[in-house]
Structures are given as structure tokens and as C-alpha cells.
Coordinates of C-alpha atoms in Angstrom, one line a residue:
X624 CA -7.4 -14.8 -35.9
X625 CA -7.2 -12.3 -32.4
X626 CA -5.0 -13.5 -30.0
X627 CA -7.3 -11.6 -27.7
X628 CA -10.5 -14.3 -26.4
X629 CA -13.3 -13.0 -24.6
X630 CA -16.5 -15.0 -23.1
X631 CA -19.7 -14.2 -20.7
X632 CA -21.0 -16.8 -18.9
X633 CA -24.3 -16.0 -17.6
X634 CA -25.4 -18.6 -15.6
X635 CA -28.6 -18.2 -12.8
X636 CA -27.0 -16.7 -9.5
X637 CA -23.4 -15.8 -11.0
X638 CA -22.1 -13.4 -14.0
X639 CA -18.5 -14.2 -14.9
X640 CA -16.3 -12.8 -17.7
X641 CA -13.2 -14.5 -18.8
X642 CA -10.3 -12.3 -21.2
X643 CA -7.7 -15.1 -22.7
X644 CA -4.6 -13.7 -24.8
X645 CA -2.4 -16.3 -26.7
X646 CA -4.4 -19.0 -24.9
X647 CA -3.7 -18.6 -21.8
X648 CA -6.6 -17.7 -18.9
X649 CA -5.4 -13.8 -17.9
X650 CA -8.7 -12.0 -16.2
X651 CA -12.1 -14.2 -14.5
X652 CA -14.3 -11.4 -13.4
X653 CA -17.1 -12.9 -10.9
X654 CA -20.2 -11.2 -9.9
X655 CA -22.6 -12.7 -8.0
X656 CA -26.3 -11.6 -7.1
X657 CA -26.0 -12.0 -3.5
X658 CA -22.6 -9.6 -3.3
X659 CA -23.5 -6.4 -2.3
X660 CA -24.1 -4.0 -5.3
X661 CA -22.2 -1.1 -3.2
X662 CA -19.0 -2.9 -2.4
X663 CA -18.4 -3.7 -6.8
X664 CA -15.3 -1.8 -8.2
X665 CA -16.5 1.7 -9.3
X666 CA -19.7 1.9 -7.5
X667 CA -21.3 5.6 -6.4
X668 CA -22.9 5.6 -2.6
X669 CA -23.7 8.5 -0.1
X670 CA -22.1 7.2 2.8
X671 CA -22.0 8.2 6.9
X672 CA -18.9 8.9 8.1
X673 CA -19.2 6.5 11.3
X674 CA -16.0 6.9 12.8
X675 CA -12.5 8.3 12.5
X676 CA -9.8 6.7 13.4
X677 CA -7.1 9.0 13.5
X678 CA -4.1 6.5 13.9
X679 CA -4.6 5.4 10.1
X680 CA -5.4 9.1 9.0
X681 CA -8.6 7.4 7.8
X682 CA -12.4 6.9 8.2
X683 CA -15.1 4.0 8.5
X684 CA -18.0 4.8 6.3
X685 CA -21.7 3.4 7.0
X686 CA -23.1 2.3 3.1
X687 CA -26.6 1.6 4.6
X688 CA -25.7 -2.1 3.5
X689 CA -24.9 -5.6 4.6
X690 CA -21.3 -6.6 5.0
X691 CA -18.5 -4.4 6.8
X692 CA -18.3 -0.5 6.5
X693 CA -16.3 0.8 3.1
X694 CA -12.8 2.4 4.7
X695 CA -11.9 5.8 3.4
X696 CA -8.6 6.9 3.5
X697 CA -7.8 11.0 4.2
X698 CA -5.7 13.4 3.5
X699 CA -3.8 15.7 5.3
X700 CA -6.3 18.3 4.0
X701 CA -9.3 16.8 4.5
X702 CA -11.8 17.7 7.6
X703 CA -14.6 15.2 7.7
X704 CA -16.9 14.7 11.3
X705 CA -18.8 11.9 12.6
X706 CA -22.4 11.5 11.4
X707 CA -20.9 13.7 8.1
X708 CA -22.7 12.7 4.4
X709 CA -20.1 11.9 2.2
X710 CA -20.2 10.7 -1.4
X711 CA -17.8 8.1 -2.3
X712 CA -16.8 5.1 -4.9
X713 CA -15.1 2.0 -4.3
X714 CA -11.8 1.5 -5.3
X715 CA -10.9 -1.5 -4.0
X716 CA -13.4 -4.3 -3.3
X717 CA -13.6 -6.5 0.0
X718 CA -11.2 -9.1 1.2
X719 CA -10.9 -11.6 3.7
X720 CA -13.2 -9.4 6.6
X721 CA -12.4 -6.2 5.3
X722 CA -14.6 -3.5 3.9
X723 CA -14.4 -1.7 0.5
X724 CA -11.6 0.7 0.3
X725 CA -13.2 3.9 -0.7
X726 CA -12.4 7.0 -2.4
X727 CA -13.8 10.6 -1.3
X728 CA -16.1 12.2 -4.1
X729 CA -17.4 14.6 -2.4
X730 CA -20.4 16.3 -0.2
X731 CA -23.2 14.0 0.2
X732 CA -26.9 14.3 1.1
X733 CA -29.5 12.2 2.5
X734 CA -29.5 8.6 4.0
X735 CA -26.2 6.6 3.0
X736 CA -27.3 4.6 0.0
X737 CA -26.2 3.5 -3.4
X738 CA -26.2 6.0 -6.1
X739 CA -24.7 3.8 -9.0
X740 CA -23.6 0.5 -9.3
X741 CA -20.7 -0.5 -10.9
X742 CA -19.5 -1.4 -14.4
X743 CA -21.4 -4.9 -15.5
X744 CA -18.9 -7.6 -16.3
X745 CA -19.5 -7.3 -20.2
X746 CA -18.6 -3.3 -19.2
X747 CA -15.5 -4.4 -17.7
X748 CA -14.7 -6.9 -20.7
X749 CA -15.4 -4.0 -22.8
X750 CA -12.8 -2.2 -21.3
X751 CA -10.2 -4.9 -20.8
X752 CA -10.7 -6.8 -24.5
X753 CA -11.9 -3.5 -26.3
X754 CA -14.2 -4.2 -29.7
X755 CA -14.6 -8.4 -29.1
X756 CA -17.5 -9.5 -29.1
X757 CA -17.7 -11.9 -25.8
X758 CA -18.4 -15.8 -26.7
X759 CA -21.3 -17.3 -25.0
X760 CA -22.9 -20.7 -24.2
X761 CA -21.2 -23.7 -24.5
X762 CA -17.6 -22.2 -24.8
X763 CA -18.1 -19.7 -22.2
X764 CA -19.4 -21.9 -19.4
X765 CA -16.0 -24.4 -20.5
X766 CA -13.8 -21.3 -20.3
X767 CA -15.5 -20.5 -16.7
X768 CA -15.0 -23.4 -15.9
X769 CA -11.2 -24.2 -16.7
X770 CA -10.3 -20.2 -15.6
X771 CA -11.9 -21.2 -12.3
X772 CA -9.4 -24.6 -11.8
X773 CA -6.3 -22.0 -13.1
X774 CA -6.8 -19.0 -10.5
X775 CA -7.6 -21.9 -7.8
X776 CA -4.7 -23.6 -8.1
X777 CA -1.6 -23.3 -6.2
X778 CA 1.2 -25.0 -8.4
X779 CA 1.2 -24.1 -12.5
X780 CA 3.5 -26.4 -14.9
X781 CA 5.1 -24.6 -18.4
X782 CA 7.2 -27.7 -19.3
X783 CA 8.3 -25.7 -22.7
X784 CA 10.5 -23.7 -20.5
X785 CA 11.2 -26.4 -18.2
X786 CA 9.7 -24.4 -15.4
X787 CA 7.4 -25.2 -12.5
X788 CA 6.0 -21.8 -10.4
X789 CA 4.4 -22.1 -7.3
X790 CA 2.2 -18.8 -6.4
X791 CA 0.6 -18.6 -2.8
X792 CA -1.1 -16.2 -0.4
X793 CA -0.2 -15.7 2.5
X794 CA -1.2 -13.3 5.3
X795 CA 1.5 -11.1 4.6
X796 CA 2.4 -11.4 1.3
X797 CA 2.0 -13.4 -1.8
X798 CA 4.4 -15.7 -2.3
X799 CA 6.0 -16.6 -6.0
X800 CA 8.9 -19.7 -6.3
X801 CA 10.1 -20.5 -10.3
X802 CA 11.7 -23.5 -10.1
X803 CA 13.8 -23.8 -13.8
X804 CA 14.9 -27.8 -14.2
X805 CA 17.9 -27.6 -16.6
X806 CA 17.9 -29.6 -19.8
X807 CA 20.8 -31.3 -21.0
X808 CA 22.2 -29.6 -23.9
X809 CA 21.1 -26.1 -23.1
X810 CA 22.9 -23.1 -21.8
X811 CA 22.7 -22.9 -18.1
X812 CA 22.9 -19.0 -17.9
X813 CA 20.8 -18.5 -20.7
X814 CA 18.0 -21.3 -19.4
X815 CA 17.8 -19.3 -16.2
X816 CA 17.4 -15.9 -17.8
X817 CA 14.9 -17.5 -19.6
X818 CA 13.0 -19.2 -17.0
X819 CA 13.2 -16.1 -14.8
X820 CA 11.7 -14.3 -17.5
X821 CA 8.7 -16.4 -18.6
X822 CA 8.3 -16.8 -14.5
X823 CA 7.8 -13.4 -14.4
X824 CA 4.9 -13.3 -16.8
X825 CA 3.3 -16.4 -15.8
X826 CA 3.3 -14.9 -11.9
X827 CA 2.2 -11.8 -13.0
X828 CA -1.0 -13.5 -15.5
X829 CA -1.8 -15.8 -12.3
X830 CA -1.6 -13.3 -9.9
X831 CA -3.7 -10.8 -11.8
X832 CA -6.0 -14.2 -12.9
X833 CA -6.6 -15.0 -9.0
X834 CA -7.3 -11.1 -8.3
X835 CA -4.6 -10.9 -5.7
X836 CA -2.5 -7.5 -4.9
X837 CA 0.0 -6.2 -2.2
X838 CA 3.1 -7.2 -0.7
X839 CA 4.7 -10.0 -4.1
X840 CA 7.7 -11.8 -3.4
X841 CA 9.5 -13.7 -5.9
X842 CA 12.3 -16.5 -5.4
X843 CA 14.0 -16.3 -8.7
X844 CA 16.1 -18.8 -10.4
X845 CA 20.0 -18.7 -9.3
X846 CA 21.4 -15.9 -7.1
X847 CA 23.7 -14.3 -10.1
X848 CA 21.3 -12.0 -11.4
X849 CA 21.4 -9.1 -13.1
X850 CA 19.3 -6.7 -11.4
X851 CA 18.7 -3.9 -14.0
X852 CA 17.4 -7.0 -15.8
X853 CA 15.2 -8.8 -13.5
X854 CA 13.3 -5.3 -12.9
X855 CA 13.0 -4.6 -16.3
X856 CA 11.5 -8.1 -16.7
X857 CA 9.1 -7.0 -13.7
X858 CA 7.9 -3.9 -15.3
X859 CA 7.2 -5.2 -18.6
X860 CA 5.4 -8.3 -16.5
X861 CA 3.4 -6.5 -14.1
X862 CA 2.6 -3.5 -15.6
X863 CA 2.6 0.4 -14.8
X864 CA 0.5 0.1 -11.4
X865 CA 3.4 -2.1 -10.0
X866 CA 5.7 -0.9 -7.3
X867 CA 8.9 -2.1 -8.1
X868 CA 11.7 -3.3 -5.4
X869 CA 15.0 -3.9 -5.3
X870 CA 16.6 -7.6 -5.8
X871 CA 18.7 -8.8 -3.2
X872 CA 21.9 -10.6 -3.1
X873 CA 19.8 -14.1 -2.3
X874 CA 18.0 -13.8 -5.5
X875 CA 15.1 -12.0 -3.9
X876 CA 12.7 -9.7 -5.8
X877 CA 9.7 -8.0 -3.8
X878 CA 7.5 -5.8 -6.0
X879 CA 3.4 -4.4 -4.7
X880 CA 0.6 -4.4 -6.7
X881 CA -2.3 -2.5 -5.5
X882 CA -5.4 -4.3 -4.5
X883 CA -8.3 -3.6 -7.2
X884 CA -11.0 -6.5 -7.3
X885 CA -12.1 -9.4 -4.1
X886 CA -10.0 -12.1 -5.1
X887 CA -11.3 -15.1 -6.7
X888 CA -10.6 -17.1 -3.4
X889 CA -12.4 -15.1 -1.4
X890 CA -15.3 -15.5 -3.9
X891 CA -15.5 -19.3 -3.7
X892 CA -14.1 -20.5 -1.1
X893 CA -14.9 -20.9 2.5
X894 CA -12.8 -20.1 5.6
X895 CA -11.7 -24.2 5.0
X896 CA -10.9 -23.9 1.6
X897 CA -13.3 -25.6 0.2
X898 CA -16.0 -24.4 -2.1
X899 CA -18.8 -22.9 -0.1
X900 CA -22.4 -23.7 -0.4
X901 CA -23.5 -21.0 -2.3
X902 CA -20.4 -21.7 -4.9
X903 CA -21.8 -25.4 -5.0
X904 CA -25.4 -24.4 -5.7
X905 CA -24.0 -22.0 -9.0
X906 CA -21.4 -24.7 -9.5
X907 CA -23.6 -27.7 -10.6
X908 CA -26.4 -25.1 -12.1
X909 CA -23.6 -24.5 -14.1
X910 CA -23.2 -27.7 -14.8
X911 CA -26.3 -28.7 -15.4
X912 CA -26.9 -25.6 -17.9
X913 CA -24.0 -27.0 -20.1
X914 CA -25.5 -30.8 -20.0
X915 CA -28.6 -28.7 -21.6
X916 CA -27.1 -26.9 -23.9
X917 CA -25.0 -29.7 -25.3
X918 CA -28.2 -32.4 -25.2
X919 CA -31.1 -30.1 -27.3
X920 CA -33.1 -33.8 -28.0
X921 CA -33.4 -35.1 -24.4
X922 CA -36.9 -33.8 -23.0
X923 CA -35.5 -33.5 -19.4
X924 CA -31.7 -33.6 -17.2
X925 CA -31.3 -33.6 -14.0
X926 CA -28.6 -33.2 -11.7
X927 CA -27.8 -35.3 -8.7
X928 CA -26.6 -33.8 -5.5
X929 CA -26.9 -33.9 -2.0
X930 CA -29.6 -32.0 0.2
X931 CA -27.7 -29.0 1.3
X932 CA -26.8 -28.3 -2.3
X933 CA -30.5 -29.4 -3.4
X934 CA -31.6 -26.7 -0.7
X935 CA -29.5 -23.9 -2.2
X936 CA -29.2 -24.3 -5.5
X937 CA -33.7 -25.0 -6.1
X938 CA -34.2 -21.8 -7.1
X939 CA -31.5 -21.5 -9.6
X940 CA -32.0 -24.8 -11.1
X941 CA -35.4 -23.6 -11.5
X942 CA -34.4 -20.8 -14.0
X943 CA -33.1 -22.6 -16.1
X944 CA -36.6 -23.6 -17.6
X945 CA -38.8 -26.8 -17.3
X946 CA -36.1 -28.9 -19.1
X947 CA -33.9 -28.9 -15.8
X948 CA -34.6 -30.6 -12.1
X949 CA -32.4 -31.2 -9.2
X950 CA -32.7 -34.9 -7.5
X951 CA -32.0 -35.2 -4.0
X952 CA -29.6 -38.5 -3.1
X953 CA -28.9 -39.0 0.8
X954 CA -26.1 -40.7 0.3
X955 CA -24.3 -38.3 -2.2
X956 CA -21.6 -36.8 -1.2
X957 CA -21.1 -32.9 -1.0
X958 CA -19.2 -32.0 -4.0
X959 CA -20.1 -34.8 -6.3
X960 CA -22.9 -34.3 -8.5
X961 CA -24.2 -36.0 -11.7
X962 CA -26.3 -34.9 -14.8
X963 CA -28.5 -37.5 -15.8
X964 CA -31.8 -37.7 -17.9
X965 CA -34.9 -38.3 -15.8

């Protein structure tokens, strides 16, 4: 049996793709149908050049879309005007209120407008989990759905290693604390090695899980570290694209990664931190699309929610065939929905 686990959930509104290794949750790719197609990882536009800012040696590129202009950074030999055709290709999607980072292709005629979307998720799994075939159905939607409560979460438990790690965002920076609770009857040197090791790993799976990049700071366990360790322990964690930092005498290590995909947050969440509408509407379609899959003899399920989510999620619900219905409850309350027959 692979270590390697790959699954496609296709559900009405929402594409995700989920790559597990030794069974733990390592990549949730999201697409959504609303997202702009232009601003996906690896996606081909004719763009405007709108304006230059000189002070970041960049420009501020007009994709004829929705959502905020892609930001092209420029080299020292590059000579690009205002109102200039350029042909570009994401290479970071957006965050937060910030556009697609972009990267210059070339001359470009014509209107701005998309040339080539992006790799589909099942592409990107390709690439990621090469020759798997990707699970679907029942397993997949379960796999979104427990990836989902991983990259969400703030605090992650390994009790084997008697370690708790606590990854955050912040503004600035992301934010990683491995807390190592000695046993009694281990070696105390070796149990922090140990912890500051698997802490590594685990903050570099959950950072890459949450799609999060930049600035990484990382509290390690004691202040008597070995340095040449710890980075070697980073490296093989993070990987090649990592930028790797020096530790400091507090036990300190600061590393970058470089910002690829929107991160998962950003995806789901509103500016409260709570899900938004449109992740509740694909949420209990979701939902509902597992109750039918799982009961094949009951003639009809629906779901109960609340009006808002009734409102938003109607059209999806109504993909899913004439087996499936939404019932409206006044008096639910957002976030709590139930599948029953009906």
C-alpha cells in the first residue's frame, strides 16, 4: 500500500483536491467557480499596464476582470509604459486585498483578457501525487472535509512526541510555538531534539496545508541548540524554496517561504473569521451530497438551514439532482444545518 493518498472532491460550486502522505492531511487545493479564472496559479492573460509605481520598481496590471489588478514586479532592465499590452502569468495568487502577483511573459496584443486558465486541481494533484489515481465520493468529500478542520485550526496535538504546536498568522509573520512536555523516564536533551525536529515537520506540513508563505518564525524547544542542526532540520522540513535564517541565542529560528496559492483562510473565511456565506452554501451542499451518496434507498434528503444559506446555496442544492431539496427553518441558526429525509 502507497503512503502517498490522493482524492477529488467535486462538489456543485467548489473543486478541492486533497494529497495525504503517511496519513497525515499535507496539500487542500480549493477552487471555486466564482474565483476569478485569471487570478489561479499559472494562468496566461494579456494585461494593461495601468500604472507604475516606481518606489517598488513594479507595475499594476489591468486583467479586464473583477477583483484587484495582478502586481508585476520589474527589473532593472525592463522598460514598460502606461496603457502598454503586456502578457503575463500568475505566480502567486491573491491574499487578504491584494492582487495576483504576476510574472512578465512578454509583448501583448489586444484588450487585457485571459489567454489560458490555470492547471485544474486533478492537474495539480497530477503534479503533486504523480501516477495516483485520485479517490472520489464518499472518501473524498470525508477527506475535504477533515483537511478543511486541519488547515483551519490554530493549535495541532502529536501526543506520540509529547508535543503541542501552535501555528498562527499574523500580519507580519506566521507565527510557529512547539511546546515539548517531558516524560518521565526519557532523555531530556534527546526529547527536545526530538520534539524540535518532528515540530519542524509538522509546521512545515500545516503551513504548506493552510497555503500560507512569507516571513516564519519558530519558538523552538530550549535555548541550547545546535544551530547547524536546527537548520538542517529546516531544510529537510521546508523544502528547497525555503529561505533559511539564522537561530538566535533565545532559541529563535526565522526562515521565508514564498507565497504560491490564496490561503485556505482567505478562501473560507470572512473578515470575522467565520465561514462566509458562500462557504456555507458549498458547505452543507457538501453535506448533503455525502447524506446521498451514503443513503442510495431513501427516495428524497433534504437539508435544513436557515434562509440566507437557503438563498445561496438553491442553485447548488439543485444540481445535485431531484433526490436533494433545501428546507427553509426561521429559527435555525446560521451554521447549523441537518440532513433529513422529506
Amino acid at each position: 500500500m502507497t503512503d502517498v493518498e490522493v482524492f477529488l472532491d467535486d462538489t456543485p460550486g467548489e473543486v478541492r483536491g486533497i494529497v495525504a502522505r503517511n496519513g497525515r492531511y499535507q496539500h487542500l487545493i480549493v477552487h471555486r467557480e466564482t474565483d476569478p479564472a485569471a487570478h489561479r496559479l499559472g494562468a496566461v492573460s494579456v494585461g494593461r499596464i495601468a500604472r507604475i509605481d516606481t518606489a517598488f520598481r513594479a507595475a499594476f496590471v489591468d486583467l479586464g476582470g473583477a477583483g484587484p489588478m495582478g502586481f508585476l514586479p520589474l527589473s532593472k532592465t525592463v522598460r514598460l509604459a502606461e496603457g502598454q499590452a503586456v502578457e503575463v502569468e500568475v505566480a502567486a495568487e491573491p491574499r487578504e486585498a491584494k492582487g495576483p502577483v504576476l510574472r512578465l511573459l512578454g509583448a501583448g496584443e489586444g484588450q487585457p483578457r485571459l489567454l489560458s486558465e490555470g492547471p485544474t486541481v486533478r492537474e495539480v494533484l497530477g503534479t503533486l501525487a504523480p501516477g495516483i489515481t485520485p479517490m472520489t465520493g464518499v472518501e473524498a468529500i470525508r477527506a475535504s472535509l477533515e483537511a478543511e478542520d486541519e488547515a483551519l485550526g490554530s493549535v495541532h496535538a502529536f501526543p506520540a512526541f509529547a508535543l503541542d504546536l501552535a501555528v498562527q498568522r499574523t500580519r507580519a509573520l506566521i507565527a510557529v510555538d512547539i511546546d515539548y512536555a517531558h516524560l518521565p523516564g526519557r532523555d531530556v536533551r534527546k526529547g527536545r531534539e526530538r520534539a524540535n525536529g518532528e515540530g519542524l515537520i509538522q509546521a512545515a506540513r500545516l503551513i504548506g496545508l493552510k497555503g500560507w508563505a512569507g516571513l516564519v518564525a519558530v519558538d523552538l524547544v530550549g535555548t541550547a541548540v545546535d544551530p547547524g542542526a536546527i537548520s538542517g532540520m529546516a531544510r529537510s522540513a521546508f523544502g528547497g524554496e525555503a529561505t533559511i535564517g539564522p537561530v538566535s541565542r533565545f532559541g529563535l529560528l526565522q526562515l521565508s517561504l514564498p507565497w504560491r496559492r490564496r490561503p485556505i483562510d482567505d478562501v473560507l473565511l470572512d473578515a470575522s473569521g467565520r465561514p462566509s456565506i458562500a462557504s456555507r452554501a458549498v458547505d452543507l451542499t457538501r453535506r448533503l451530497r455525502l447524506a446521498l451518496l451514503l443513503d442510495t434507498a431513501s427516495p428524497r434528503l433534504r437539508i435544513r438551514c436557515s434562509a440566507v444559506e437557503a438563498e445561496a446555496a438553491g442553485a447548488l442544492v439543485a444540481r445535485l439532482g431531484p433526490r436533494a431539496s433545501l428546507i427553509v427553518d426561521p429559527s435555525a441558526i446560521r451554521g447549523n444545518t441537518a440532513v433529513e429525509q422529506g
